[in-house]
Coordinates of C-alpha atoms and ligand atoms in Angstrom, one line a residue:
M1 CA 20.4 -1.5 -31.7
A2 CA 18.2 -2.1 -28.7
Q3 CA 19.2 0.0 -25.7
R4 CA 20.1 -1.9 -22.5
L5 CA 17.3 -1.9 -20.0
R6 CA 18.1 0.4 -17.1
R7 CA 18.1 -0.9 -13.6
V8 CA 16.0 -0.1 -10.6
L9 CA 16.7 -1.5 -7.1
S10 CA 13.3 -1.4 -5.3
V11 CA 13.8 -1.6 -1.5
A12 CA 10.8 -2.6 0.6
S13 CA 9.7 -4.5 3.7
E14 CA 6.9 -6.4 1.8
C15 CA 6.1 -7.5 -1.6
A16 CA 2.9 -9.3 -3.0
P17 CA 2.4 -12.1 -3.4
L18 CA 5.1 -13.2 -1.0
V19 CA 4.5 -11.0 2.1
K20 CA 1.7 -8.5 2.4
T21 CA 0.2 -6.5 5.2
G22 CA -1.2 -3.7 3.0
G23 CA -1.2 -1.7 -0.2
L24 CA 2.6 -1.2 -0.1
A25 CA 3.1 -4.9 -1.0
D26 CA 0.8 -4.6 -4.0
V27 CA 2.6 -1.6 -5.3
V28 CA 6.1 -3.1 -4.9
G29 CA 4.9 -6.4 -6.5
A30 CA 3.1 -4.8 -9.4
L31 CA 5.2 -1.9 -10.6
P32 CA 8.1 -4.0 -12.0
A33 CA 6.0 -5.6 -14.8
A34 CA 4.6 -2.2 -15.7
L35 CA 8.0 -0.6 -15.8
E36 CA 9.7 -3.3 -17.9
P37 CA 8.1 -2.4 -21.3
L38 CA 9.2 1.2 -20.6
G39 CA 12.8 0.2 -20.4
W40 CA 13.3 -0.2 -16.7
R41 CA 14.1 -3.6 -15.1
T42 CA 13.6 -4.0 -11.4
R43 CA 15.2 -6.1 -8.7
I44 CA 13.4 -6.0 -5.4
L45 CA 15.4 -6.2 -2.1
M46 CA 13.4 -7.4 0.9
P47 CA 14.0 -9.4 4.1
A48 CA 14.0 -13.2 4.0
Y49 CA 11.3 -13.6 6.6
P50 CA 10.7 -17.1 8.0
G51 CA 9.7 -19.6 5.3
L52 CA 10.4 -17.3 2.3
L53 CA 13.6 -19.0 1.1
E54 CA 11.8 -22.4 1.1
R55 CA 8.9 -20.9 -0.8
V56 CA 10.8 -19.4 -3.6
G57 CA 12.9 -22.5 -4.5
R58 CA 16.3 -22.2 -6.0
T59 CA 18.3 -19.1 -5.1
R60 CA 21.8 -17.9 -5.8
R61 CA 24.0 -16.0 -3.3
I62 CA 25.0 -12.6 -4.8
W63 CA 26.2 -10.7 -1.7
R64 CA 27.5 -11.4 1.8
D65 CA 28.6 -9.7 5.0
E66 CA 30.1 -11.5 8.0
D67 CA 28.7 -8.9 10.4
L68 CA 25.6 -7.0 9.4
F69 CA 24.5 -5.2 12.6
G70 CA 25.5 -8.1 14.8
G71 CA 25.3 -11.2 12.7
P72 CA 26.1 -12.8 9.3
A73 CA 24.0 -12.0 6.3
T74 CA 23.7 -13.0 2.7
V75 CA 21.5 -11.7 -0.2
R76 CA 20.0 -14.5 -2.3
S77 CA 18.7 -13.9 -5.8
C78 CA 15.7 -15.7 -7.2
H79 CA 12.8 -15.5 -9.6
F80 CA 9.3 -15.9 -8.2
E81 CA 6.1 -15.4 -10.2
G82 CA 7.7 -13.0 -12.6
L83 CA 9.5 -11.0 -9.9
D84 CA 13.3 -10.7 -9.7
L85 CA 13.9 -10.9 -5.9
L86 CA 16.9 -10.2 -3.7
L87 CA 16.2 -11.8 -0.3
L88 CA 18.2 -10.5 2.6
D89 CA 18.9 -13.6 4.7
A90 CA 20.0 -12.4 8.1
P91 CA 18.7 -14.9 10.7
H92 CA 19.5 -12.7 13.7
L93 CA 17.2 -10.0 12.3
Y94 CA 14.4 -11.8 10.5
D95 CA 14.2 -15.4 11.5
R96 CA 11.7 -15.2 14.3
P97 CA 8.1 -15.7 15.1
G98 CA 5.5 -13.0 14.3
G99 CA 4.8 -10.8 11.3
P100 CA 7.1 -8.4 9.4
Y101 CA 6.7 -5.7 12.1
V102 CA 4.8 -7.1 15.0
V103 CA 4.8 -10.1 17.3
D104 CA 2.0 -10.8 19.8
G105 CA 0.6 -7.3 19.2
H106 CA 3.8 -5.4 19.8
D107 CA 6.5 -4.1 17.5
H108 CA 9.6 -6.2 17.3
H109 CA 11.9 -4.4 19.9
D110 CA 14.6 -3.9 17.3
N111 CA 12.6 -2.8 14.2
H112 CA 14.9 0.1 13.8
V113 CA 17.9 -2.2 13.5
R114 CA 16.1 -4.7 11.3
F115 CA 15.2 -2.1 8.7
A116 CA 18.3 0.0 9.0
A117 CA 20.1 -3.2 8.0
L118 CA 17.9 -3.6 4.9
S119 CA 18.6 0.0 3.9
W120 CA 22.4 -0.5 4.6
V121 CA 22.5 -3.5 2.3
A122 CA 20.6 -1.7 -0.4
A123 CA 23.2 1.1 -0.2
R124 CA 26.1 -1.3 -0.4
I125 CA 24.6 -3.0 -3.4
A126 CA 24.0 0.4 -5.1
I127 CA 27.7 1.4 -4.4
D128 CA 29.6 -1.9 -4.9
G129 CA 27.3 -4.0 -7.0
T130 CA 26.5 -7.7 -6.5
S131 CA 28.7 -10.7 -7.3
D132 CA 26.6 -11.3 -10.4
K133 CA 27.8 -7.9 -11.6
W134 CA 24.7 -5.9 -11.2
R135 CA 24.4 -2.3 -10.0
P136 CA 21.3 -0.2 -10.1
D137 CA 21.0 3.1 -12.0
V138 CA 18.3 4.2 -9.6
V139 CA 17.2 3.2 -6.1
H140 CA 13.5 3.3 -5.3
A141 CA 13.0 3.2 -1.6
H142 CA 9.6 2.7 0.0
D143 CA 8.4 4.1 3.3
W144 CA 10.3 4.4 6.6
Q145 CA 11.7 0.8 6.4
A146 CA 13.8 1.9 3.4
G147 CA 14.1 5.5 4.5
L148 CA 17.8 5.4 5.4
V149 CA 18.9 4.2 1.9
P150 CA 19.4 7.8 0.6
S151 CA 21.2 8.8 3.8
Y152 CA 23.6 5.8 3.7
L153 CA 24.3 6.6 0.0
K154 CA 25.0 10.3 0.9
Y155 CA 27.3 9.5 3.7
A156 CA 29.3 7.2 1.5
G157 CA 29.6 9.9 -1.2
S158 CA 27.6 7.9 -3.7
R159 CA 25.8 9.7 -6.5
V160 CA 23.3 6.9 -7.3
P161 CA 20.0 8.8 -7.5
T162 CA 17.2 7.8 -5.2
L163 CA 13.4 8.2 -5.1
L164 CA 11.7 7.8 -1.8
T165 CA 8.0 7.0 -2.0
I166 CA 5.7 7.7 0.9
H167 CA 2.9 5.1 1.1
N168 CA 1.8 6.3 4.6
I169 CA 3.4 9.1 6.4
A170 CA 1.9 8.0 9.8
F171 CA 4.6 5.4 10.1
Q172 CA 7.9 7.2 10.6
G173 CA 10.6 4.7 11.9
I174 CA 11.5 6.5 15.1
F175 CA 14.2 5.6 17.6
G176 CA 16.6 7.2 20.0
P177 CA 19.9 9.0 19.1
D178 CA 21.9 6.6 21.3
Q179 CA 21.4 4.1 18.4
L180 CA 23.1 6.3 15.8
D181 CA 26.6 4.7 16.1
A182 CA 25.3 1.2 16.1
L183 CA 23.4 1.9 12.8
H184 CA 26.5 3.5 11.1
L185 CA 24.8 7.0 11.2
P186 CA 27.0 10.0 11.9
T187 CA 26.3 12.1 15.0
W188 CA 27.3 15.2 13.1
D189 CA 24.2 14.9 10.9
F190 CA 21.9 14.7 14.0
H191 CA 20.3 18.1 13.7
P192 CA 16.8 19.4 12.6
E193 CA 17.8 19.7 9.0
A194 CA 18.7 16.1 8.7
L195 CA 18.3 13.0 11.0
E196 CA 16.8 14.7 14.0
Y197 CA 13.1 14.7 14.6
H198 CA 12.1 16.2 18.0
S199 CA 15.3 14.9 19.7
L200 CA 14.8 11.5 18.2
V201 CA 15.7 10.0 14.8
S202 CA 13.1 9.3 12.1
T203 CA 14.2 7.1 9.2
L204 CA 11.3 8.5 7.1
K205 CA 12.4 12.0 7.7
A206 CA 16.0 11.1 6.9
G207 CA 14.8 9.8 3.6
L208 CA 12.6 12.8 2.9
V209 CA 15.6 15.1 3.5
H210 CA 18.2 13.0 1.6
A211 CA 16.4 11.4 -1.3
S212 CA 17.0 12.9 -4.8
R213 CA 13.3 13.1 -5.2
I214 CA 10.3 12.2 -3.1
S215 CA 6.8 11.0 -4.1
T216 CA 3.5 9.9 -2.7
V217 CA 0.9 7.6 -4.1
S218 CA -1.7 10.1 -5.2
P219 CA -1.7 13.8 -6.3
S220 CA -4.2 14.7 -3.5
Y221 CA -2.1 13.0 -0.8
A222 CA 0.9 14.9 -2.0
Q223 CA -0.9 18.2 -1.5
E224 CA -2.4 17.1 1.8
L225 CA 1.0 16.2 3.2
T226 CA 2.1 19.8 3.2
R227 CA -0.7 20.5 5.7
E228 CA -0.6 20.0 9.4
E229 CA -3.7 17.8 9.6
F230 CA -2.1 15.2 7.4
G231 CA 1.6 15.6 7.7
F232 CA 2.0 14.0 11.1
G233 CA 4.8 16.5 11.9
L234 CA 6.6 16.1 8.6
Q235 CA 4.7 18.7 6.7
G236 CA 7.6 21.1 6.9
V237 CA 10.1 18.9 5.1
V238 CA 7.5 17.8 2.5
T239 CA 6.6 21.4 1.9
M240 CA 10.3 22.3 1.4
R241 CA 10.7 19.5 -1.2
R242 CA 7.5 20.6 -2.9
D243 CA 8.7 24.2 -3.1
R244 CA 11.8 23.0 -4.9
G245 CA 9.7 21.0 -7.4
E246 CA 11.0 17.7 -5.9
L247 CA 7.6 16.2 -4.8
S248 CA 5.5 14.1 -7.1
G249 CA 2.0 12.5 -6.5
I250 CA 1.8 9.4 -8.6
L251 CA -1.4 7.4 -8.4
N252 CA -1.2 3.6 -7.7
G253 CA -2.7 1.2 -10.1
I254 CA -3.6 -2.4 -9.4
D255 CA -2.4 -5.6 -11.0
T256 CA -5.3 -6.2 -13.5
E257 CA -4.3 -9.8 -14.1
V258 CA -4.6 -10.7 -10.4
W259 CA -7.7 -8.6 -10.2
N260 CA -9.6 -9.6 -13.2
P261 CA -13.3 -10.6 -12.9
A262 CA -13.2 -12.1 -16.4
T263 CA -10.6 -14.8 -15.4
D264 CA -10.6 -14.8 -11.5
P265 CA -10.8 -18.5 -10.6
Q266 CA -12.5 -17.7 -7.3
I267 CA -15.7 -16.4 -8.8
N268 CA -18.3 -16.7 -11.6
N269 CA -16.6 -14.7 -14.3
Y270 CA -18.0 -11.5 -15.9
D271 CA -16.8 -8.3 -17.4
A272 CA -17.9 -4.8 -18.3
A273 CA -19.6 -5.9 -21.5
D274 CA -21.6 -8.7 -19.8
P275 CA -21.8 -8.3 -16.0
A276 CA -24.8 -10.6 -15.6
A277 CA -22.8 -13.2 -13.6
K278 CA -22.3 -10.7 -10.9
A279 CA -25.7 -11.7 -9.5
A280 CA -24.5 -15.2 -9.0
N281 CA -21.5 -14.0 -7.0
R282 CA -23.7 -11.8 -4.9
Q283 CA -26.0 -14.8 -4.1
A284 CA -22.9 -16.9 -3.4
L285 CA -21.6 -14.3 -0.9
L286 CA -25.0 -14.1 0.8
N287 CA -25.0 -17.9 1.1
E288 CA -21.4 -18.1 2.3
F289 CA -22.3 -15.8 5.3
S290 CA -25.9 -17.1 5.7
L291 CA -27.4 -13.7 5.0
A292 CA -30.9 -13.0 3.9
E293 CA -31.5 -11.4 0.5
P294 CA -31.5 -7.6 1.3
S295 CA -33.8 -5.2 -0.4
G296 CA -31.0 -2.7 -0.7
P297 CA -27.3 -2.9 -1.7
L298 CA -24.9 -5.6 -0.4
A299 CA -21.8 -3.7 0.8
V300 CA -18.4 -5.0 1.7
V301 CA -15.5 -3.7 3.8
V302 CA -12.0 -5.2 3.4
T303 CA -9.6 -3.4 5.6
R304 CA -7.2 -3.1 8.5
L305 CA -9.5 -2.4 11.4
T306 CA -7.9 0.9 12.6
H307 CA -8.9 4.5 13.4
Q308 CA -7.4 5.6 10.0
K309 CA -9.9 3.4 8.2
G310 CA -13.0 5.0 9.9
V311 CA -14.2 1.7 11.4
D312 CA -15.8 3.7 14.3
L313 CA -17.8 5.7 11.7
L314 CA -19.0 2.4 10.1
L315 CA -20.0 1.1 13.6
E316 CA -22.1 4.2 14.1
K317 CA -23.8 4.2 10.7
L318 CA -24.2 0.6 9.6
P319 CA -27.3 0.0 11.8
V320 CA -29.1 2.7 9.9
F321 CA -27.9 1.3 6.5
I322 CA -29.1 -2.1 7.5
E323 CA -32.5 -0.9 8.8
S324 CA -33.0 0.9 5.4
G325 CA -32.5 -2.4 3.6
G326 CA -28.7 -2.8 3.2
A327 CA -26.5 -5.7 4.1
V328 CA -22.8 -5.8 4.8
V329 CA -19.9 -8.3 4.9
V330 CA -16.7 -7.2 6.7
L331 CA -13.3 -8.8 6.4
G332 CA -10.5 -7.4 8.5
S333 CA -8.4 -7.6 11.6
G334 CA -6.7 -5.1 13.8
D335 CA -7.8 -3.1 16.8
P336 CA -9.4 -5.6 19.3
G337 CA -12.0 -3.0 20.3
Y338 CA -13.2 -2.8 16.7
E339 CA -13.1 -6.6 16.3
Y340 CA -15.3 -6.9 19.4
A341 CA -17.8 -4.2 18.3
L342 CA -18.1 -5.7 14.8
G343 CA -18.8 -9.1 16.5
E344 CA -21.6 -7.4 18.5
L345 CA -23.0 -5.9 15.3
A346 CA -23.0 -9.3 13.5
A347 CA -24.8 -10.8 16.6
R348 CA -27.4 -8.1 16.5
Y349 CA -28.1 -8.5 12.8
P350 CA -27.3 -12.1 12.0
Q351 CA -29.2 -12.0 8.7
S352 CA -27.6 -8.7 7.5
V353 CA -24.1 -8.7 8.7
G354 CA -21.3 -11.1 7.8
L355 CA -18.0 -10.9 9.6
H356 CA -14.7 -12.6 9.1
I357 CA -11.9 -11.5 11.4
G358 CA -8.6 -12.3 9.8
Y359 CA -6.7 -11.8 6.6
D360 CA -8.0 -13.8 3.7
E361 CA -7.0 -12.8 0.1
Q362 CA -9.2 -15.5 -1.5
L363 CA -12.3 -14.4 0.4
S364 CA -11.6 -10.8 -0.5
H365 CA -11.9 -11.8 -4.2
R366 CA -15.3 -13.4 -3.6
M367 CA -16.4 -10.3 -1.7
Y368 CA -15.5 -7.8 -4.3
A369 CA -17.2 -10.0 -6.9
G370 CA -20.4 -10.3 -4.9
A371 CA -20.7 -6.8 -3.7
D372 CA -22.8 -3.9 -4.9
L373 CA -20.8 -1.4 -2.8
V374 CA -17.3 -1.3 -1.2
L375 CA -17.1 1.1 1.7
V376 CA -14.0 3.1 2.4
P377 CA -14.6 5.8 5.0
S378 CA -10.9 6.5 5.7
R379 CA -9.9 9.6 7.6
F380 CA -6.9 9.8 5.4
E381 CA -5.9 7.6 2.5
P382 CA -2.6 7.9 0.7
C383 CA -4.0 6.1 -2.4
G384 CA -6.2 3.2 -1.3
L385 CA -6.5 0.0 -3.3
T386 CA -9.8 -1.3 -2.2
Q387 CA -11.8 1.3 -4.1
L388 CA -9.7 0.5 -7.3
I389 CA -10.4 -3.2 -6.9
G390 CA -14.1 -2.2 -6.3
L391 CA -14.2 -0.3 -9.6
R392 CA -12.5 -3.2 -11.4
Y393 CA -15.2 -5.7 -10.0
G394 CA -18.2 -3.4 -10.4
A395 CA -18.5 -3.0 -6.6
I396 CA -19.4 0.7 -6.4
P397 CA -16.9 2.6 -4.2
L398 CA -18.4 4.7 -1.4
V399 CA -15.5 6.7 -0.1
A400 CA -14.4 9.6 2.0
A401 CA -13.1 12.5 -0.3
T402 CA -9.5 12.4 0.8
G403 CA -6.1 11.5 -0.8
G404 CA -6.2 8.9 -3.5
L405 CA -9.9 8.2 -2.8
R406 CA -10.7 11.7 -4.0
D407 CA -8.5 11.2 -7.1
T408 CA -10.1 7.9 -8.2
V409 CA -13.8 8.1 -7.6
V410 CA -16.3 10.4 -9.3
D411 CA -19.3 11.2 -7.1
A412 CA -22.7 10.2 -8.4
T413 CA -24.1 13.7 -8.4
P414 CA -27.1 14.4 -10.7
E415 CA -24.7 16.1 -13.2
H416 CA -22.1 13.3 -13.1
L417 CA -24.9 10.7 -13.5
A418 CA -26.3 12.6 -16.4
D419 CA -22.9 13.1 -18.2
G420 CA -21.8 9.5 -17.6
T421 CA -18.7 10.2 -15.5
A422 CA -20.0 9.1 -12.1
T423 CA -18.3 6.0 -10.7
G424 CA -19.2 6.0 -7.0
F425 CA -20.2 8.0 -3.9
T426 CA -17.9 10.4 -2.1
F427 CA -18.4 12.4 1.1
S428 CA -16.3 15.4 2.1
D429 CA -17.3 15.8 5.8
I430 CA -15.4 12.8 7.1
D431 CA -17.5 12.0 10.1
A432 CA -20.4 9.8 10.9
G433 CA -22.9 12.3 9.4
G434 CA -21.0 12.5 6.1
L435 CA -20.8 8.7 5.9
G436 CA -24.5 8.3 6.8
F437 CA -25.6 10.7 4.1
A438 CA -23.6 8.9 1.5
L439 CA -24.9 5.5 2.5
G440 CA -28.4 7.0 2.3
R441 CA -27.8 8.2 -1.2
S442 CA -26.5 4.8 -2.2
V443 CA -29.7 3.1 -0.9
D444 CA -31.8 5.6 -2.8
L445 CA -30.0 5.1 -6.1
Y446 CA -30.1 1.3 -5.7
K447 CA -33.9 1.5 -5.9
D448 CA -33.5 2.7 -9.5
Q449 CA -31.9 -0.5 -10.9
A450 CA -31.3 1.0 -14.3
A451 CA -29.4 3.9 -12.9
W452 CA -27.4 1.5 -10.7
A453 CA -26.5 -0.7 -13.7
Q454 CA -25.4 2.5 -15.5
L455 CA -23.2 3.5 -12.6
R456 CA -21.8 0.0 -12.3
S457 CA -21.0 0.0 -16.0
Q458 CA -19.1 3.2 -15.7
A459 CA -17.1 1.8 -12.7
L460 CA -16.3 -1.4 -14.6
N461 CA -15.0 0.7 -17.5
T462 CA -12.7 2.9 -15.4
P463 CA -9.0 2.2 -16.1
V464 CA -7.3 1.1 -12.9
D465 CA -4.1 -0.5 -14.3
W466 CA -0.6 0.7 -13.9
G467 CA -0.2 2.0 -17.5
T468 CA -0.3 5.8 -17.0
S469 CA 1.4 5.8 -13.6
A470 CA 4.2 3.5 -14.6
A471 CA 5.0 5.9 -17.4
V472 CA 5.3 8.8 -14.9
Y473 CA 7.7 6.7 -12.7
A474 CA 9.7 5.9 -15.8
R475 CA 10.0 9.5 -16.8
L476 CA 11.0 10.5 -13.3
F477 CA 13.7 7.8 -13.2
T478 CA 15.0 8.9 -16.6
E479 CA 15.2 12.5 -15.2
L480 CA 17.1 11.3 -12.2
V481 CA 19.8 9.4 -14.2
S482 CA 20.3 12.1 -16.8
Ligands
ADP501 P1 -3.6 -0.1 3.4 O1 -2.3 -0.3 2.6 O2 -3.6 1.2 4.2 O3 -3.9 -1.2 4.3 P2 -4.9 -0.2 0.8 O4 -6.3 0.1 0.5 O5 -3.9 0.7 0.1 O6 -4.8 0.0 2.4 O7 -4.5 -1.7 0.6 C1 -5.2 -2.7 1.3 C2 -5.0 -4.0 0.5 O8 -5.0 -5.1 1.4 C3 -6.1 -4.3 -0.5 O9 -5.5 -5.1 -1.6 C4 -7.1 -5.1 0.3 O10 -7.9 -5.9 -0.5 C5 -6.1 -5.9 1.2 N1 -6.7 -6.3 2.5 C6 -6.8 -5.5 3.6 N2 -7.3 -6.2 4.6 C7 -7.5 -7.4 4.2 C8 -7.9 -8.7 4.8 N3 -8.3 -8.7 6.0 N4 -8.0 -9.8 4.0 C9 -7.6 -9.7 2.7 N5 -7.1 -8.7 2.1 C10 -7.1 -7.5 2.8

């Protein structure tokens, strides 16, 4: 007899393709399809931001509360593009202008309430079930926005096991202890071994303390998080969980149907066996941004424009890259200072620098397809998806050797080129000098088109799907329930 599928409640503040500000959304949206063949069926609980309910079509109410932190709330179930979604409809918390976290450049003033509410509802569903008679075997909480789920379950005496995944430890969900009561958190647990974080409360820390297990999105990032340079103050609690064998580093994959150069409707299609059409995509990208044919590689950057992503390093070293024959197209938004400086760079090199400030998923597809190189000089990178998409599209990743970047790109050293394992360029000194040196190596290798084609072929043949990692999650969930 077929075994019943086990149930995961995945709790997150974003989920592709509905709401996305970064890699978290991709993971939350892609993991369910990879887990299902392994016996785990997922429902995703997320806020019903403005317009979402209209977009998803028919929904069914499966949970309600007259007073969820100051207003009425319902959870509405629906299916959307293969995902089983539970949308938390609480107008007093989510129905307002702005993005998921920010409005007019500032955090929503009550983010701690908005996401504590999400976590509270997740815990209620895990404990009481829904009106369509569903209760999870495991709760998978993502980042600080879902960090309080394990705590709420613990305070309620629930034994439903939880996994908290850290996608980026730099965001910690911090607020003052005067809010504890309002958020149904007990003051008796406000101490350094639990909710307290330097006299404040951190929802991420709460999750790291209370979850049954914790994980991060790459093995290297898991190790890095135990160190002061990367732990953003939480290295102590991560180290404690690691020492008890309760920390896993599980590499992200990408959705290889969404990201498939052989079928992508945005581009001239190609694949590893026959990448010839990549040239047409390259030409199309040059045309789209009115760039001249470069003698060197055409690089792309697709990123949030922040300090983490090393945008300042790019600003320092791109002029040298361009003057040695390279060209670059940048897509991103973020820090106004970086946006301005990139605008200046584009004005200085109109034939070699394309710039689109904003968020544009479709354009990103055309960029990965047209690019020779994708640049990822991050100061830290929990996993990173752009280098994985680069591999998938034969856009050679040039990355800082940190976190998931280190785990997914094999440097084009003479040895790795010779033994056929190289897939990109990495640099360990994460500063302008390190980036400049790696860019120089890429320009040199590009002069040998046969070697470049070989490297691209190895990149195109690198597996970047969820297969292996989904199996690791499934094993972890199975351990948690048994
Ligand atoms: P992070 O989650 O830290 O932002 P990741 O590399 O994990 O970084 O994920 C970034 C994802 O968001 C990738 O899928 C990338 O293609 C996409 N992305 C980032 N910025 C933009 C943008 N401006 N337009 C379109 N897609 C973007």
